[in-house]
Short mmCIF file of C-alpha atoms in Angstrom, two decimals:
data_model
loop_
_atom_site.label_atom_id
_atom_site.label_comp_id
_atom_site.label_asym_id
_atom_site.label_seq_id
_atom_site.Cartn_x
_atom_site.Cartn_y
_atom_site.Cartn_z
CA MET A 1 28.80 -90.00 -38.02
CA LEU A 2 31.39 -91.52 -35.74
CA LEU A 3 32.41 -94.82 -37.25
CA ILE A 4 33.56 -98.09 -35.74
CA CYS A 5 37.25 -99.01 -35.92
CA SER A 6 38.14 -95.60 -37.32
CA SER A 7 39.03 -92.10 -36.30
CA PHE A 8 36.34 -89.42 -36.14
CA GLY A 9 34.57 -88.61 -39.38
CA ASN A 10 35.71 -88.89 -42.95
CA LYS A 11 37.97 -86.80 -45.12
CA VAL A 12 35.23 -84.41 -46.16
CA ALA A 13 34.06 -83.84 -42.59
CA SER A 14 37.63 -83.44 -41.38
CA LEU A 15 38.29 -80.76 -44.00
CA VAL A 16 35.14 -78.91 -42.99
CA ILE A 17 36.08 -79.07 -39.32
CA PHE A 18 39.68 -77.96 -39.91
CA THR A 19 38.66 -75.04 -42.10
CA SER A 20 35.94 -73.92 -39.72
CA CYS A 21 38.31 -74.17 -36.77
CA VAL A 22 40.91 -71.94 -38.45
CA LEU A 23 38.40 -69.30 -39.55
CA ILE A 24 36.52 -69.14 -36.27
CA SER A 25 39.63 -69.13 -34.11
CA ALA A 26 40.96 -66.20 -36.13
CA ALA A 27 37.74 -64.32 -35.41
CA VAL A 28 37.88 -64.65 -31.63
CA GLY A 29 39.65 -61.32 -31.33
CA ASP A 30 36.85 -59.63 -33.23
CA LEU A 31 34.30 -61.12 -30.88
CA LYS A 32 36.20 -59.94 -27.82
CA GLU A 33 36.93 -56.44 -29.07
CA ALA A 34 34.14 -55.48 -31.40
CA GLY A 35 31.02 -54.00 -29.86
CA SER A 36 27.68 -55.51 -30.72
CA PRO A 37 25.61 -53.57 -33.26
CA VAL A 38 22.98 -53.43 -30.50
CA GLN A 39 23.55 -52.71 -26.86
CA GLY A 40 21.62 -53.60 -23.70
CA ASP A 41 17.95 -52.86 -23.02
CA ASP A 42 17.09 -49.65 -24.88
CA GLU A 43 16.04 -46.89 -22.52
CA HIS A 44 14.04 -45.29 -25.30
CA SER A 45 11.94 -48.32 -26.27
CA GLN A 46 8.92 -47.37 -28.29
CA LYS A 47 6.18 -46.22 -25.97
CA ARG A 48 3.45 -47.74 -28.09
CA PRO A 49 2.39 -51.00 -26.40
CA LEU A 50 3.38 -54.10 -28.29
CA ASP A 51 0.35 -55.85 -29.72
CA LEU A 52 0.23 -59.63 -29.72
CA SER A 53 -0.48 -59.64 -33.46
CA GLU A 54 3.02 -58.21 -33.97
CA VAL A 55 4.60 -61.41 -32.63
CA VAL A 56 4.97 -64.39 -34.97
CA PHE A 57 5.39 -67.69 -33.14
CA VAL A 58 7.29 -70.46 -34.93
CA ILE A 59 7.03 -73.87 -33.30
CA GLN A 60 10.02 -75.99 -34.32
CA SER A 61 7.82 -78.96 -35.13
CA GLN A 62 8.53 -82.28 -36.89
CA LYS A 63 6.60 -84.43 -39.34
CA ASN A 64 6.21 -87.53 -37.17
CA SER A 65 2.63 -87.88 -35.91
CA PHE A 66 3.60 -87.69 -32.23
CA HIS A 67 5.43 -84.42 -32.79
CA VAL A 68 2.66 -82.99 -34.97
CA GLN A 69 0.20 -83.69 -32.16
CA ARG A 70 2.44 -81.97 -29.61
CA ALA A 71 2.98 -78.94 -31.86
CA GLU A 72 -0.72 -78.55 -32.59
CA ALA A 73 -1.46 -78.70 -28.87
CA ARG A 74 1.13 -75.98 -28.26
CA ARG A 75 -0.41 -73.81 -30.98
CA SER A 76 -3.89 -74.25 -29.51
CA GLU A 77 -2.62 -73.28 -26.07
CA LEU A 78 -1.00 -70.11 -27.42
CA LEU A 79 -4.17 -69.10 -29.26
CA LEU A 80 -6.23 -69.77 -26.13
CA GLN A 81 -4.04 -67.36 -24.18
CA ALA A 82 -4.45 -64.81 -26.97
CA ALA A 83 -8.22 -65.11 -26.73
CA ASP A 84 -8.06 -64.48 -22.97
CA LEU A 85 -6.12 -61.27 -23.67
CA THR A 86 -8.89 -60.16 -26.07
CA GLN A 87 -6.29 -59.24 -28.66
CA LYS A 88 -6.05 -60.10 -32.31
CA PRO A 89 -4.51 -63.59 -32.43
CA PRO A 90 -0.87 -63.91 -33.47
CA ALA A 91 0.38 -66.03 -36.35
CA VAL A 92 1.47 -69.42 -34.98
CA LEU A 93 3.44 -71.42 -37.56
CA LEU A 94 4.39 -75.08 -37.47
CA LEU A 95 7.86 -75.31 -38.94
CA HIS A 96 7.40 -78.75 -40.52
CA SER A 97 4.38 -77.58 -42.55
CA LEU A 98 5.79 -74.45 -44.15
CA SER A 99 7.20 -76.18 -47.24
CA ASP A 100 8.35 -79.53 -48.59
CA ASN A 101 12.01 -78.54 -48.40
CA GLU A 102 13.82 -81.07 -46.21
CA GLY A 103 16.26 -78.43 -45.00
CA ASP A 104 13.67 -76.10 -43.50
CA TRP A 105 14.28 -77.45 -39.99
CA SER A 106 17.59 -75.57 -40.20
CA ILE A 107 15.52 -72.32 -40.30
CA LEU A 108 18.01 -70.23 -42.30
CA PRO A 109 16.53 -71.24 -45.69
CA LEU A 110 13.14 -69.97 -44.44
CA LEU A 111 14.30 -66.47 -43.55
CA PRO A 112 13.27 -64.99 -46.95
CA TYR A 113 9.79 -66.51 -46.44
CA PHE A 114 9.52 -64.99 -42.97
CA SER A 115 10.66 -61.60 -44.24
CA ALA A 116 8.31 -61.58 -47.23
CA ASN A 117 5.24 -62.63 -45.26
CA PHE A 118 5.77 -60.91 -41.91
CA GLY A 119 8.39 -58.22 -42.52
CA LYS A 120 5.94 -55.32 -42.83
CA ASN A 121 3.35 -55.78 -40.09
CA SER A 122 5.25 -57.73 -37.43
CA SER A 123 7.90 -56.81 -34.88
CA TRP A 124 9.21 -60.14 -33.55
CA MET A 125 9.75 -63.74 -34.61
CA MET A 126 9.56 -65.99 -31.56
CA PHE A 127 10.91 -69.54 -31.99
CA LEU A 128 10.03 -72.28 -29.52
CA GLU A 129 10.14 -76.05 -29.23
CA GLU A 130 7.14 -78.32 -28.84
CA GLU A 131 7.62 -78.69 -25.09
CA THR A 132 8.17 -74.96 -24.41
CA ASN A 133 5.44 -73.26 -22.41
CA VAL A 134 4.97 -69.51 -22.95
CA LYS A 135 3.21 -67.02 -20.69
CA VAL A 136 2.00 -64.77 -23.47
CA ALA A 137 1.10 -61.69 -21.41
CA SER A 138 4.49 -61.78 -19.65
CA LEU A 139 6.21 -62.28 -22.99
CA LEU A 140 4.70 -59.06 -24.34
CA GLN A 141 5.96 -57.18 -21.28
CA MET A 142 9.44 -58.65 -21.75
CA LEU A 143 9.64 -57.78 -25.45
CA GLN A 144 8.43 -54.26 -24.72
CA ARG A 145 11.81 -53.56 -23.09
CA PHE A 146 13.58 -53.86 -26.44
CA ASP A 147 13.32 -51.30 -29.21
CA ARG A 148 11.56 -53.21 -31.97
CA GLY A 149 13.09 -50.92 -34.57
CA LYS A 150 16.59 -52.29 -33.90
CA GLU A 151 18.29 -55.61 -34.48
CA TRP A 152 17.91 -58.02 -31.57
CA PHE A 153 18.83 -61.65 -31.04
CA LEU A 154 17.36 -62.72 -27.69
CA GLY A 155 17.61 -66.00 -25.78
CA LYS A 156 18.94 -67.99 -22.88
CA PRO A 157 22.70 -68.20 -23.49
CA LEU A 158 24.72 -71.38 -23.57
CA TYR A 159 28.49 -71.57 -23.94
CA ASP A 160 31.17 -74.22 -24.22
CA ARG A 161 33.59 -74.75 -21.36
CA GLU A 162 36.09 -76.31 -23.74
CA SER A 163 36.40 -76.42 -27.50
CA THR A 164 34.42 -79.28 -28.92
CA ILE A 165 34.24 -81.28 -32.11
CA ILE A 166 30.47 -80.78 -32.42
CA HIS A 167 31.18 -77.06 -32.86
CA HIS A 168 34.15 -77.64 -35.16
CA TYR A 169 36.47 -76.59 -32.30
CA ALA A 170 35.18 -73.03 -32.59
CA PHE A 171 36.90 -70.34 -30.53
CA ALA A 172 39.53 -72.82 -29.39
CA ASP A 173 41.45 -70.19 -27.40
CA ASN A 174 38.42 -69.27 -25.27
CA PRO A 175 35.25 -71.24 -26.07
CA SER A 176 33.19 -69.49 -23.40
CA VAL A 177 33.42 -66.17 -25.24
CA PHE A 178 30.73 -67.19 -27.76
CA LYS A 179 27.11 -67.52 -26.59
CA TYR A 180 24.36 -69.37 -28.44
CA PRO A 181 20.69 -69.88 -27.55
CA ASP A 182 19.11 -72.77 -25.72
CA PHE A 183 16.25 -73.56 -28.10
CA ALA A 184 14.21 -75.17 -25.32
CA ALA A 185 13.89 -71.77 -23.60
CA ALA A 186 12.65 -70.12 -26.83
CA TRP A 187 14.56 -67.44 -28.71
CA ALA A 188 13.59 -64.32 -30.62
CA LEU A 189 14.68 -62.22 -33.59
CA SER A 190 13.48 -58.68 -34.19
CA ILE A 191 12.01 -58.08 -37.63
CA PRO A 192 14.76 -55.64 -38.70
CA LEU A 193 17.27 -58.43 -38.11
CA VAL A 194 15.07 -60.95 -39.94
CA ARG A 195 14.86 -58.65 -42.97
CA ARG A 196 18.63 -58.16 -43.14
CA LEU A 197 19.38 -61.85 -42.69
CA ALA A 198 16.80 -62.73 -45.36
CA LYS A 199 18.52 -60.37 -47.80
CA ARG A 200 21.81 -62.07 -47.05
CA VAL A 201 20.33 -65.52 -47.65
CA ARG A 202 18.92 -64.37 -50.99
CA GLU A 203 22.20 -62.82 -52.12
CA GLU A 204 24.69 -65.33 -50.70
CA GLN A 205 24.04 -69.02 -51.18
CA LEU A 206 24.08 -70.89 -47.87
CA LYS A 207 27.11 -73.10 -47.47
CA SER A 208 26.69 -76.73 -48.47
CA ASP A 209 28.27 -78.48 -45.52
CA PHE A 210 27.30 -80.25 -42.32
CA THR A 211 24.61 -79.06 -39.92
CA ILE A 212 25.57 -80.61 -36.59
CA ASP A 213 24.34 -78.32 -33.79
CA LEU A 214 21.78 -75.94 -35.24
CA LYS A 215 21.60 -73.51 -32.32
CA HIS A 216 25.34 -72.88 -32.43
CA GLU A 217 25.41 -72.57 -36.21
CA ILE A 218 22.50 -70.11 -36.29
CA ALA A 219 24.27 -67.94 -33.70
CA LEU A 220 27.43 -68.00 -35.84
CA TYR A 221 25.46 -67.00 -38.92
CA ILE A 222 23.79 -64.09 -37.12
CA TRP A 223 27.03 -62.89 -35.54
CA ALA A 224 28.82 -63.08 -38.92
CA GLU A 225 32.28 -62.47 -37.42
CA GLY A 226 31.18 -59.24 -35.77
CA ALA A 227 28.97 -57.85 -38.52
CA GLY A 228 25.79 -58.87 -36.71
CA PRO A 229 24.48 -58.82 -33.15
CA ARG A 230 25.58 -61.15 -30.42
CA LEU A 231 23.01 -63.04 -28.38
CA THR A 232 21.41 -60.88 -25.69
CA ALA A 233 20.68 -62.83 -22.52
CA VAL A 234 17.10 -62.58 -21.27
CA PRO A 235 16.69 -64.08 -17.77
CA GLU A 236 12.95 -64.59 -18.20
CA LEU A 237 13.59 -67.17 -20.93
CA CYS A 238 14.00 -70.31 -18.83
CA THR A 239 14.23 -74.08 -18.94
CA GLU A 240 12.79 -74.69 -15.47
CA LEU A 241 9.97 -77.18 -15.15
CA GLU A 242 6.50 -75.64 -15.26
CA GLY A 243 5.26 -75.18 -11.70
CA SER A 244 8.73 -75.20 -10.15
CA PRO A 245 9.36 -72.52 -7.48
CA ARG A 246 12.39 -71.49 -9.53
CA ALA A 247 10.11 -70.67 -12.47
CA ARG A 248 8.19 -67.83 -10.83
CA HIS A 249 9.97 -65.12 -12.81
CA CYS A 250 10.01 -67.09 -16.07
CA VAL A 251 8.21 -66.23 -19.27
CA THR A 252 9.02 -69.66 -20.71
CA THR A 253 9.24 -73.04 -18.99
CA LEU A 254 9.37 -76.70 -19.98
CA SER A 255 6.57 -79.23 -19.66
CA THR A 256 8.88 -82.19 -19.18
CA TYR A 257 12.50 -83.29 -19.42
CA LEU A 258 11.65 -86.73 -20.80
CA PRO A 259 8.49 -87.15 -22.89
CA LEU A 260 6.33 -89.98 -21.59
CA CYS A 261 3.20 -91.29 -23.23
CA GLY A 262 1.93 -94.05 -20.99
CA ASP A 263 3.54 -97.46 -20.70
CA PRO A 264 7.12 -97.83 -21.90
CA VAL A 265 7.83 -100.19 -24.77
CA LYS A 266 8.73 -103.63 -23.45
CA LYS A 267 12.39 -104.51 -23.75
CA GLU A 268 11.38 -107.67 -25.63
CA ASP A 269 10.07 -105.37 -28.40
CA ILE A 270 13.50 -103.86 -29.10
CA PHE A 271 16.18 -105.76 -31.02
CA ILE A 272 19.64 -104.31 -30.44
CA ALA A 273 22.54 -104.57 -32.88
CA VAL A 274 25.99 -103.58 -31.60
CA LYS A 275 28.58 -102.95 -34.32
CA THR A 276 32.09 -103.94 -33.32
CA CYS A 277 35.25 -105.49 -34.75
CA LYS A 278 37.95 -107.84 -33.49
CA LYS A 279 40.19 -104.90 -32.67
CA PHE A 280 37.79 -103.74 -29.96
CA HIS A 281 36.53 -107.06 -28.55
CA GLU A 282 38.69 -106.68 -25.45
CA GLU A 283 38.56 -102.88 -25.15
CA ARG A 284 34.98 -101.79 -25.81
CA VAL A 285 32.71 -104.83 -25.56
CA PRO A 286 33.45 -105.32 -21.83
CA VAL A 287 32.24 -101.77 -21.20
CA VAL A 288 28.90 -102.55 -22.87
CA LYS A 289 28.56 -105.71 -20.78
CA ARG A 290 29.42 -103.85 -17.56
CA THR A 291 27.00 -100.99 -18.14
CA TRP A 292 23.88 -101.26 -20.26
CA GLU A 293 23.78 -104.75 -21.81
CA ARG A 294 21.99 -106.19 -18.77
CA HIS A 295 18.89 -104.17 -19.62
CA ALA A 296 18.57 -105.71 -23.09
CA ALA A 297 16.36 -108.70 -23.81
CA LEU A 298 17.48 -109.20 -27.42
CA LEU A 299 21.01 -108.14 -28.36
CA GLU A 300 23.63 -109.32 -30.83
CA TYR A 301 27.20 -108.19 -31.47
CA TYR A 302 28.22 -107.96 -35.13
CA SER A 303 31.89 -108.16 -35.98
CA ASP A 304 34.38 -109.20 -38.62
CA TYR A 305 35.29 -112.17 -36.44
CA ALA A 306 33.06 -114.76 -34.76
CA ASP A 307 34.13 -114.90 -31.13
CA PRO A 308 32.03 -117.42 -29.16
CA SER A 309 33.16 -116.00 -25.82
CA ILE A 310 31.19 -112.76 -26.36
CA PRO A 311 29.52 -114.03 -28.61
CA THR A 312 29.92 -112.09 -31.86
CA ILE A 313 28.41 -112.81 -35.27
CA ASP A 314 30.36 -112.48 -38.48
CA LEU A 315 27.96 -111.17 -41.15
CA GLY A 316 30.42 -111.95 -43.93
CA VAL A 317 31.14 -108.28 -44.54
CA PRO A 318 34.85 -107.41 -44.37
CA ASN A 319 35.77 -104.83 -41.77
CA THR A 320 36.55 -101.38 -43.14
CA GLU A 321 38.52 -98.51 -41.65
CA ARG A 322 35.53 -96.18 -41.91
CA GLY A 323 31.95 -96.06 -43.08
CA HIS A 324 30.68 -99.60 -42.38
CA CYS A 325 27.69 -99.19 -44.67
CA GLY A 326 27.90 -102.82 -45.79
CA LYS A 327 27.72 -104.02 -42.20
CA THR A 328 24.76 -101.79 -41.36
CA PHE A 329 22.72 -102.91 -44.35
CA ALA A 330 23.50 -106.53 -43.49
CA ILE A 331 22.06 -105.83 -40.03
CA LEU A 332 18.91 -104.39 -41.59
CA GLU A 333 18.52 -107.51 -43.72
CA ARG A 334 19.02 -109.77 -40.70
CA PHE A 335 16.44 -107.80 -38.69
CA VAL A 336 13.64 -108.63 -41.16
CA SER A 337 14.75 -112.26 -41.59
CA GLU A 338 13.76 -115.29 -39.54
CA ALA A 339 17.23 -115.41 -37.99
CA VAL A 340 16.17 -113.10 -35.15
CA PRO A 341 12.94 -112.69 -33.15
CA HIS A 342 10.25 -110.47 -34.62
CA THR A 343 10.22 -107.09 -32.85
CA ASP A 344 8.71 -103.66 -33.48
CA TRP A 345 11.95 -101.74 -33.03
CA LEU A 346 15.59 -101.96 -34.09
CA LEU A 347 18.37 -100.10 -32.28
CA ILE A 348 21.78 -99.93 -33.98
CA VAL A 349 24.68 -98.66 -31.86
CA ASP A 350 28.46 -98.54 -31.98
CA ASP A 351 30.50 -100.50 -29.47
CA ASP A 352 31.53 -97.22 -27.81
CA THR A 353 27.96 -95.96 -27.45
CA LEU A 354 26.64 -95.62 -23.89
CA ILE A 355 22.85 -95.78 -23.68
CA SER A 356 20.02 -96.00 -21.16
CA LEU A 357 17.65 -98.65 -22.45
CA PRO A 358 14.96 -97.96 -19.80
CA ARG A 359 14.81 -94.32 -20.88
CA LEU A 360 14.69 -95.38 -24.51
CA GLN A 361 11.80 -97.71 -23.69
CA ALA A 362 9.98 -94.79 -22.09
CA LEU A 363 10.58 -92.51 -25.07
CA LEU A 364 9.53 -95.11 -27.63
CA GLY A 365 6.19 -95.35 -25.88
CA CYS A 366 5.40 -92.04 -27.62
CA TYR A 367 5.86 -93.43 -31.14
CA GLU A 368 3.72 -95.68 -33.30
CA PRO A 369 5.75 -98.65 -34.61
CA SER A 370 3.38 -99.11 -37.54
CA GLU A 371 4.70 -95.79 -38.88
CA PRO A 372 8.11 -95.52 -40.57
CA VAL A 373 9.94 -94.02 -37.58
CA CYS A 374 13.66 -93.16 -37.85
CA LEU A 375 14.74 -91.67 -34.55
CA GLY A 376 17.98 -90.30 -33.10
CA GLU A 377 20.16 -87.20 -33.20
CA ARG A 378 19.54 -85.47 -36.52
CA TYR A 379 22.35 -84.00 -38.57
CA GLY A 380 22.10 -82.44 -42.00
CA TYR A 381 24.22 -82.30 -45.13
CA GLY A 382 23.88 -79.59 -47.77
CA LEU A 383 20.60 -78.33 -46.34
CA GLY A 384 21.05 -74.89 -47.92
CA GLN A 385 20.82 -76.48 -51.36
CA GLY A 386 18.14 -79.09 -50.62
CA GLY A 387 20.39 -81.78 -49.18
CA TYR A 388 19.22 -84.40 -46.73
CA SER A 389 19.00 -85.21 -43.03
CA TYR A 390 20.40 -88.28 -41.32
CA ILE A 391 20.61 -89.88 -37.89
CA THR A 392 24.18 -89.64 -36.70
CA GLY A 393 25.22 -93.19 -35.89
CA GLY A 394 27.25 -92.80 -32.71
CA GLY A 395 24.32 -91.64 -30.61
CA GLY A 396 22.24 -94.61 -31.67
CA MET A 397 19.87 -95.11 -34.59
CA VAL A 398 16.33 -96.34 -33.88
CA PHE A 399 14.08 -97.71 -36.62
CA SER A 400 10.56 -99.05 -36.55
CA ARG A 401 10.00 -102.28 -38.46
CA ALA A 402 7.88 -100.31 -40.93
CA ALA A 403 10.84 -98.01 -41.65
CA VAL A 404 13.26 -100.91 -42.19
CA THR A 405 10.80 -102.63 -44.52
CA ARG A 406 10.37 -99.45 -46.57
CA LEU A 407 14.13 -98.90 -46.74
CA LEU A 408 14.94 -102.39 -47.93
CA GLY A 409 11.96 -102.54 -50.26
CA SER A 410 13.14 -99.41 -52.05
CA GLY A 411 16.25 -101.15 -53.33
CA CYS A 412 18.47 -98.47 -51.83
CA LYS A 413 21.96 -99.88 -51.21
CA CYS A 414 25.48 -98.89 -50.22
CA TYR A 415 27.68 -97.67 -53.03
CA SER A 416 30.57 -99.34 -51.17
CA ASN A 417 31.07 -101.31 -47.96
CA ASP A 418 33.01 -98.40 -46.45
CA ALA A 419 30.49 -95.70 -47.36
CA PRO A 420 29.24 -93.69 -44.32
CA ASP A 421 26.28 -95.78 -43.21
CA ASP A 422 24.33 -93.04 -41.45
CA MET A 423 24.61 -90.65 -44.41
CA VAL A 424 23.67 -93.32 -46.96
CA LEU A 425 20.62 -94.16 -44.86
CA GLY A 426 19.78 -90.45 -44.80
CA MET A 427 19.95 -90.25 -48.59
CA CYS A 428 17.69 -93.30 -48.83
CA LEU A 429 15.15 -91.83 -46.41
CA ASN A 430 15.16 -88.53 -48.27
CA ALA A 431 14.53 -90.28 -51.58
CA LEU A 432 11.60 -92.13 -50.01
CA GLY A 433 10.19 -89.00 -48.42
CA LEU A 434 10.53 -90.50 -44.94
CA PRO A 435 11.32 -87.98 -42.19
CA VAL A 436 14.21 -88.23 -39.79
CA THR A 437 12.85 -87.60 -36.30
CA HIS A 438 15.16 -85.71 -33.98
CA SER A 439 15.53 -86.17 -30.23
CA PRO A 440 18.06 -83.99 -28.37
CA LEU A 441 18.36 -86.76 -25.78
CA PHE A 442 20.64 -88.77 -28.10
CA HIS A 443 24.23 -87.50 -28.15
CA GLN A 444 26.92 -88.16 -30.74
CA ALA A 445 29.69 -87.01 -28.41
CA ARG A 446 30.74 -87.14 -24.74
CA PRO A 447 29.07 -85.15 -21.93
CA GLU A 448 32.16 -82.92 -21.87
CA ASP A 449 31.34 -81.81 -25.42
CA TYR A 450 28.03 -80.18 -24.43
CA SER A 451 27.21 -77.10 -22.41
CA PRO A 452 26.47 -78.08 -18.78
CA ASP A 453 23.44 -75.77 -18.83
CA LEU A 454 22.02 -77.76 -21.73
CA LEU A 455 22.50 -81.13 -20.05
CA ALA A 456 21.04 -79.76 -16.80
CA HIS A 457 17.52 -79.86 -18.24
CA GLN A 458 17.81 -83.14 -20.11
CA VAL A 459 17.32 -86.77 -19.17
CA PRO A 460 19.88 -88.04 -21.70
CA ILE A 461 19.43 -91.34 -23.48
CA SER A 462 22.89 -91.78 -24.98
CA PHE A 463 26.46 -90.52 -25.25
CA HIS A 464 29.28 -91.66 -27.52
CA LYS A 465 33.06 -92.11 -27.53
CA HIS A 466 35.47 -93.36 -24.86
CA TRP A 467 38.11 -90.79 -25.74
CA ASN A 468 39.74 -89.25 -22.65
CA VAL A 469 36.95 -90.36 -20.31
CA ASP A 470 36.14 -93.31 -18.06
CA PRO A 471 33.11 -94.71 -19.93
CA VAL A 472 31.81 -96.66 -16.93
CA ALA A 473 31.94 -93.52 -14.79
CA VAL A 474 30.16 -91.58 -17.56
CA PHE A 475 27.42 -94.19 -17.67
CA ASP A 476 27.04 -94.26 -13.88
CA ARG A 477 26.76 -90.47 -13.65
CA TRP A 478 24.59 -89.67 -16.64
CA LEU A 479 22.66 -92.77 -17.69
CA ALA A 480 22.24 -95.12 -14.73
CA ASP A 481 19.14 -95.01 -12.54
CA GLU A 482 18.55 -96.67 -9.20
CA THR A 483 15.96 -99.16 -10.45
CA GLU A 484 16.41 -99.24 -14.20
CA ASP A 485 14.72 -102.60 -14.55
CA ASP A 486 11.38 -101.07 -13.54
CA THR A 487 10.92 -98.16 -15.91
CA GLU A 488 7.34 -97.55 -14.84
CA ASP A 489 8.52 -96.54 -11.38
CA ASP A 490 11.56 -94.54 -12.45
CA THR A 491 11.48 -90.77 -12.08
CA TRP A 492 14.28 -88.45 -12.94
CA ASP A 493 15.35 -84.97 -11.94
CA ALA A 494 17.77 -82.93 -14.04
CA GLY A 495 19.96 -81.02 -11.66
CA ALA A 496 23.19 -79.14 -12.09
CA ASP A 497 25.17 -82.36 -11.88
CA GLY A 498 23.02 -84.20 -14.40
CA PRO A 499 19.81 -86.24 -14.12
CA HIS A 500 19.15 -88.45 -11.13
CA ARG A 501 16.24 -90.26 -9.53
CA GLY A 502 13.64 -88.47 -7.52
CA GLY A 503 12.38 -85.49 -9.55
CA ALA A 504 8.98 -84.97 -11.11
CA ARG A 505 8.18 -85.92 -14.69
CA GLU A 506 5.12 -85.30 -16.74
CA GLU A 507 3.18 -87.70 -18.90
CA LEU A 508 1.95 -86.39 -22.21
#
């Protein structure tokens, strides 16, 4: 929720970030000095072979039809491998279907459910994303190394090179000291740890604040300032592409770095609204024009001042220091009016958002515009007590026409012009029962704010903020492709220095 013509966040978010920063920084010493409740691979692992039925797979699925289809295909593939092993099939759960609680994607509220249903006869909970391939037989061999009677938190570790706002500036003195799992590589919890965490969730109400980066926040919850285990690195949990020579030792791999589903959406089918204000006409708008505007067929700049040289459109909504809800809802109204061409998709971005429109066109080819699709980087507010999800605005908010029509038809409105637009939209979507669809390829912050190992296996669609960076250089490195105008011929490879042309991609 980074807002135009304002500093980062609002007063509530700032208080949360400040408090978290103080508490976590104070705990760095504990992390450095305190030993983990569990050590390395246990030399006395139980000799009894691990049966596949003792592993519960949880696919971190979503309610949108495209994601349901992908998750069901992943479940079928896992069960097919189980059949080949002639073992009793494991439980394979789809996260989105376990309850109607909006906050279940944050996983922590579901721990009591996992403990109650699988705490007696299972040994491991294995979490994976829709695009994560698993070699089931190799997975069993890997898990056999760890004593299933102890507390384990296994995964591929990520760490921050510098303290970052998306992690509330955690461990500011030495950000690299804290490791958290790369969800794309899959991650695992032993059942003894699940049972203890579930007891904690039942006895201590989950905090009602912001969920920004789930993988980091889950690792913090498990670590509990030294009371719980740290993440144990497992080299077989990988994010290499399936079939890559580098994936020979891997238990998990990825199918693709950028989901593709046939032909990209035509650029004439996407209407783009850029939110700006007079203050930034000379500072930010030229960056948009120099980088990604040339790939847009239909784009308008919305400001508090009509400047014909850009041009900008004054929607009649006064500029506010933060929030800009009034401006965003005016954009939604304009999108469904006859003032602009009729398109299937609406993209709303800030004037300091950097975005690859060809990659967005490719991604949108996976979604059905007749469905109410609300796509971007998903955040949550108060998920432990029900709460709601929202698309954080700085990374870009994408809506199908069906979603905009439902939103406006519901009568949901801003409670003030300076209300946080992305959060108000999230409340509206939650009231309507419309899901927020998450893509990790949208980014609310700068590349510097993310672990390099995470970005190495992404083909990012957007980044946000010009603070302390050269935005044109950021675009050229992370978002520009050699022939962006021809998305059907573009291929990308995610290397150590970020994505670039020339690597393989897979169509789904």
